[in-house]
Coordinates of C-alpha atoms and ligand atoms in Angstrom, one line a residue:
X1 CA 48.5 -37.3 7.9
X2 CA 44.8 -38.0 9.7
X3 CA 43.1 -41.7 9.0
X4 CA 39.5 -40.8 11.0
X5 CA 37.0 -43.9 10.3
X6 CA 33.7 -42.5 10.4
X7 CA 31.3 -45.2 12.1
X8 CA 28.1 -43.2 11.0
X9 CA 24.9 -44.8 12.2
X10 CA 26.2 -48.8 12.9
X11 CA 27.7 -51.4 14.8
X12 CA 25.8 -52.3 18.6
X13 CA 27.7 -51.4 21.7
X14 CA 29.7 -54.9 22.2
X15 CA 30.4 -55.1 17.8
X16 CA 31.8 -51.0 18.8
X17 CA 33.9 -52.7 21.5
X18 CA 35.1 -55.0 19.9
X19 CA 36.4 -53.4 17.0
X20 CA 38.2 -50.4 19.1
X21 CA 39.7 -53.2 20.7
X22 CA 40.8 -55.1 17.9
X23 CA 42.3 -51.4 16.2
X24 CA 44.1 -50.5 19.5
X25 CA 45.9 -54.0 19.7
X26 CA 47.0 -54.5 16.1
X27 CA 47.9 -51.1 15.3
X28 CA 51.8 -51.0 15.8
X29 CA 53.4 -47.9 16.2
X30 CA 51.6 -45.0 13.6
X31 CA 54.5 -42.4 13.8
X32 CA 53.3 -39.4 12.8
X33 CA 50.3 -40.5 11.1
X34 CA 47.1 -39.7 14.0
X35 CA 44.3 -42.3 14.0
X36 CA 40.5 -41.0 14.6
X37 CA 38.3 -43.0 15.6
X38 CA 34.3 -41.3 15.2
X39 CA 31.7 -43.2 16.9
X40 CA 28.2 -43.0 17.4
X41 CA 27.7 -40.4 20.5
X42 CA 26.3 -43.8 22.8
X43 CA 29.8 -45.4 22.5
X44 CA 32.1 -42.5 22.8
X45 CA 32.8 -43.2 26.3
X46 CA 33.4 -46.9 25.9
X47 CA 35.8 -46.3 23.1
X48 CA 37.9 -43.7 24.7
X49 CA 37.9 -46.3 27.6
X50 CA 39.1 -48.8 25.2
X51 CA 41.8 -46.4 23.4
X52 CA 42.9 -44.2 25.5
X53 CA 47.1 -43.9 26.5
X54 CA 47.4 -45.0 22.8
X55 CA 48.5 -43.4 19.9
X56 CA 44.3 -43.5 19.0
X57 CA 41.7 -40.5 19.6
X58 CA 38.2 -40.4 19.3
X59 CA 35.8 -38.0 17.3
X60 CA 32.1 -37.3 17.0
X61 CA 30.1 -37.2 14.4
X62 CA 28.3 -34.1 14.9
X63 CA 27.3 -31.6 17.8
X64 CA 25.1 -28.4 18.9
X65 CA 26.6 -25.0 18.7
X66 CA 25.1 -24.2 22.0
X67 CA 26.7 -24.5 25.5
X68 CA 24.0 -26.2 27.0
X69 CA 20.3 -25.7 27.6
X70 CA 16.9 -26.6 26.2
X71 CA 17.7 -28.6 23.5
X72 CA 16.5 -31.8 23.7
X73 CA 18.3 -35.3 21.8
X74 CA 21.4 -32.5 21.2
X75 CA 24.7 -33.1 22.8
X76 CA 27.3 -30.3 23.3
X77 CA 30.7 -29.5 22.9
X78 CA 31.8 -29.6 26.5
X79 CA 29.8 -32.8 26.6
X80 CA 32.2 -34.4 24.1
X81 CA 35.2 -33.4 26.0
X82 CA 34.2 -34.7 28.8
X83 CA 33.9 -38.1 27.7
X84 CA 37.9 -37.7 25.6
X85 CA 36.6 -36.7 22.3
X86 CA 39.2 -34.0 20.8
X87 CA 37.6 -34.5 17.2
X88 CA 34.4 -33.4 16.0
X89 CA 33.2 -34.1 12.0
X90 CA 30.6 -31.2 11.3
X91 CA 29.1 -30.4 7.8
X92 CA 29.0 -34.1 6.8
X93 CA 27.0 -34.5 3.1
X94 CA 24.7 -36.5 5.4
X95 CA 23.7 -34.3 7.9
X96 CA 23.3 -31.4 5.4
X97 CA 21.0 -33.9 3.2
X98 CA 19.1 -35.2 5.5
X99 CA 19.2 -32.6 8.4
X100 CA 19.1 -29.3 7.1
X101 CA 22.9 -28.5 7.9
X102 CA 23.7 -25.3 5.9
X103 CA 26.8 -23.7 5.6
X104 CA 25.7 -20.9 7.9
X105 CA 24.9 -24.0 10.5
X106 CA 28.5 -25.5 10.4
X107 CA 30.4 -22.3 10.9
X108 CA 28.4 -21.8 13.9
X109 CA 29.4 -25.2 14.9
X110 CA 32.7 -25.0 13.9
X111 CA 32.9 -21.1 16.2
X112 CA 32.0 -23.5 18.8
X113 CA 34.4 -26.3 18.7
X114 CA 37.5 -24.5 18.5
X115 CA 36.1 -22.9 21.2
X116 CA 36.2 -25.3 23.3
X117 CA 39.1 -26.9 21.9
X118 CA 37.9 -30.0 19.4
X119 CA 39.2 -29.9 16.4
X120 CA 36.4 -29.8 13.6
X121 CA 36.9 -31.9 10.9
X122 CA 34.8 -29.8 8.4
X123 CA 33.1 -31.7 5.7
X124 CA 32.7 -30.6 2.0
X125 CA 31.6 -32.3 -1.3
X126 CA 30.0 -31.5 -4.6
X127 CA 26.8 -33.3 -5.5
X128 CA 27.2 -35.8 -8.7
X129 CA 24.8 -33.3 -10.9
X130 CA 26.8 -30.3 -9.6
X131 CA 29.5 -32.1 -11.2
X132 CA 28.1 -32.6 -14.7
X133 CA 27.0 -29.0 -14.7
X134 CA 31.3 -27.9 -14.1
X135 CA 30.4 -26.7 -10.7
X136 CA 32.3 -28.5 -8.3
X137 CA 34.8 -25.8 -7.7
X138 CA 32.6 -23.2 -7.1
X139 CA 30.0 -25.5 -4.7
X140 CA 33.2 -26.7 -2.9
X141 CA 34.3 -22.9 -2.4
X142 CA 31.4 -21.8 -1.3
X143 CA 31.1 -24.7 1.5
X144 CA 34.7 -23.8 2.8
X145 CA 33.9 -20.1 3.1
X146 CA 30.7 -20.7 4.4
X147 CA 31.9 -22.9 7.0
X148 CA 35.2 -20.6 8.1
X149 CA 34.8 -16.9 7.4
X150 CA 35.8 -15.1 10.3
X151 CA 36.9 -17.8 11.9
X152 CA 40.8 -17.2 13.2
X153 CA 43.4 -19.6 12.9
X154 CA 43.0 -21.9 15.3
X155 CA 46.8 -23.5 15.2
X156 CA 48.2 -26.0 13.5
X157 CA 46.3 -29.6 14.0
X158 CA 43.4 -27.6 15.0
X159 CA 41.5 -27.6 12.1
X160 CA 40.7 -30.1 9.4
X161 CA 38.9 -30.2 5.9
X162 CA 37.6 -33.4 4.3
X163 CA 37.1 -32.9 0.7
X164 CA 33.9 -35.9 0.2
X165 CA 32.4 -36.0 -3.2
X166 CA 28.8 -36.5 -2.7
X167 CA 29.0 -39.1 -5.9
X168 CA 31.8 -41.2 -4.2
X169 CA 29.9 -41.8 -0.6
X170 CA 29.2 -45.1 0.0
X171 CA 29.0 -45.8 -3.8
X172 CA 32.4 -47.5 -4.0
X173 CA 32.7 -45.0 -7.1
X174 CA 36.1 -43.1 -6.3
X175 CA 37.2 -40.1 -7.0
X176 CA 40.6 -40.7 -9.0
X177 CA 43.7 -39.5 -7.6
X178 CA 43.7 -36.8 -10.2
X179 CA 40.2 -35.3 -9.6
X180 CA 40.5 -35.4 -6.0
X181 CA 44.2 -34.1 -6.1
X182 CA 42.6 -31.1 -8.0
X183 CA 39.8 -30.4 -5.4
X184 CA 42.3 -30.3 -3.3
X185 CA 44.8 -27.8 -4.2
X186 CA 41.5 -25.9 -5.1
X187 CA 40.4 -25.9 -1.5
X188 CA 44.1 -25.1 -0.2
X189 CA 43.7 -22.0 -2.5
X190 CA 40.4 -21.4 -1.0
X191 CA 42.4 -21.6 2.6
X192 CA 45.0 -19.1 1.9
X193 CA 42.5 -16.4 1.2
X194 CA 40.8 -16.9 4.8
X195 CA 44.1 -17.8 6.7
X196 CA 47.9 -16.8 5.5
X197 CA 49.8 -19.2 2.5
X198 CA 51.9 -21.0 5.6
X199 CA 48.8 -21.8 7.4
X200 CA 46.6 -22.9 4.5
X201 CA 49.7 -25.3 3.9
X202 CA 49.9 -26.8 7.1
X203 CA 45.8 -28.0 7.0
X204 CA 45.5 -31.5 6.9
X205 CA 42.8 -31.9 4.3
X206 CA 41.5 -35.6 4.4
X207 CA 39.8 -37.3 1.2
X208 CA 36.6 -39.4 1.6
X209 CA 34.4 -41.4 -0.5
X210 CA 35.2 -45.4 -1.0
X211 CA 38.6 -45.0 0.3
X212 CA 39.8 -48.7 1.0
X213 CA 42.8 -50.7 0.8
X214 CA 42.8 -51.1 -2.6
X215 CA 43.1 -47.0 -3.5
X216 CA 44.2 -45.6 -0.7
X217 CA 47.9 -45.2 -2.0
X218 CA 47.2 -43.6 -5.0
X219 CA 45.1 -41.3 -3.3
X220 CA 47.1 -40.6 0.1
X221 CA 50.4 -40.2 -2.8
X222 CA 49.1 -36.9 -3.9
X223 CA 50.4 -34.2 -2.4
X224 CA 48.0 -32.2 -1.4
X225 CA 45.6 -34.9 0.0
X226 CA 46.9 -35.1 3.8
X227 CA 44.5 -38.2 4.9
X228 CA 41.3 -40.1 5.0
X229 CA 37.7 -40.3 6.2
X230 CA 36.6 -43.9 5.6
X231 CA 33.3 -44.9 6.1
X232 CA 32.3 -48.8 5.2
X233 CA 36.6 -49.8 5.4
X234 CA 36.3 -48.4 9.0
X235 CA 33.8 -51.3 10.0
X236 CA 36.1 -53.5 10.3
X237 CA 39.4 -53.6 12.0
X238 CA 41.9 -55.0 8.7
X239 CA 41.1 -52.8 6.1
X240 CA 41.0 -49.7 8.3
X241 CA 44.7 -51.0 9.4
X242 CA 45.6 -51.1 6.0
X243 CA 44.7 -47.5 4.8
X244 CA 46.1 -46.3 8.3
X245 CA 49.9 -48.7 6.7
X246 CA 49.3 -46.8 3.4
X247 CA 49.3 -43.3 5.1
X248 CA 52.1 -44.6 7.0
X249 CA 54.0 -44.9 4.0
X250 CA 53.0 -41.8 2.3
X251 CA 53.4 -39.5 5.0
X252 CA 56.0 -36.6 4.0
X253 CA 57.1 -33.7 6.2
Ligands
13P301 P1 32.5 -44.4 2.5 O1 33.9 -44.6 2.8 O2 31.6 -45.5 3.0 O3 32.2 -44.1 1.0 O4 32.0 -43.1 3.3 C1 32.8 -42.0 3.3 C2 32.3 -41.0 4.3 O5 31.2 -40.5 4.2 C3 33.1 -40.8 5.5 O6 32.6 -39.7 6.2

């Protein structure tokens, strides 16, 4: 089980601080359940700072598939391991709205993570229309071959898939346990053709979309949903805490 909160675009350095803080002191003891933290690139070093020797790591939200070089505003990968990111989100439903990400983009990103180590956290999600047209499945498929063909096995923990309904971002519209339990399996399907059966059933596959407190059990209950990428419940220290508790309490072998 993965609980990765995914600041996005918010919070000022000393609100960033204070809420790694406030995570790292009140979060007992997660077992095997591994706690993300993905902040805006400007406070990755503060937060590692603030988390590190706990059982916390920190993530980015997005990166360059280049080394280094002419690229002005870009950050690289070797950039975010050098200030103690092991987690990188690539593909998000925002980036590839608003910034052109295509799938051919996030494979080329995703190449260059494992590459130097991160683990991706590889984003996919059906728009609401796709939806109502019965295409989820195939939109879905298509974003989780187009972001890993080719792409060996990087080991277990190494790679991770968050299925995020486009419809259920920020919308407080969820996804029920049955729909997103279906996606799912789909997706772990979609897995064993690229990797072998025993790898495809080792990949933590994280749901997003309005996952607070108040759903997370239903959801993190179904078996092939392995964790959580929260946005808004992230913001704040208690109801991150409590979706991390739930996944606590789900957690099977
Ligand atoms: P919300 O939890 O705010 O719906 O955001 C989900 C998300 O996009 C996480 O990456």
């Amino acid at each position: 089980m993965l609980i990765a909160g995914n600041w996005k675009m918010n919070l000022d350095m000393s609100t960033a601080r204070q809420l790694a803080g406030s995570i790292r002191s009140s979060l007992e003891d997660p077992g095997p359940v591994e706690v993300v933290l993905c902040a805006p690139f400007v406070y990755l070093d503060a937060v590692y700072g603030l988390v590190h020797g706990s059982p916390i790591s920190v993530g980015a939200q997005n990166m360059h598939a280049e080394d280094a070089g002419a690229y002005t505003g870009e950050i690289s990968a070797s950039m975010l391991r050098s200030v103690g990111c092991s987690h990188v989100i690539l593909g998000h439903s925002e980036r590839r709205q608003y910034f052109g990400e295509t799938d051919k983009s996030v494979r080329d990103k995703v190449v260059q993570a494992v590459r130097h180590g991160l683990v991706p956290v590889v984003c996919v999600g059906e728009l609401l229309d796709e939806r109502d047209k019965g295409e989820a499945e195939a939109v879905v498929a298509r974003q989780v071959r187009g972001a890993l063909e080719g792409v060996a096995y990087p080991g277990r923990g190494k790679l991770v898939i968050a299925y995020e309904p486009v419809w259920a971002i920020g919308t407080g519209r969820t996804a029920s346990p049955e729909q997103a339990q279906a996606m799912h399996a789909h997706i772990r399907t979609e897995l064993s053709g690229l990797f072998s059966e025993g790898d495809a059933a080792r990949i933590d596959i994280l749901y997003g979309g309005s996952m607070k407190p108040a759903n997370a059990d239903d959801l993190l209950s179904q078996p092939d949903i392995n964790g959580g990428l929260i946005g808004g419940a992230s913001l704040e220290a208690a109801p991150f805490l409590s979706i991390v508790r739930a996944a606590m309490r789900a957690d099977r072998p």
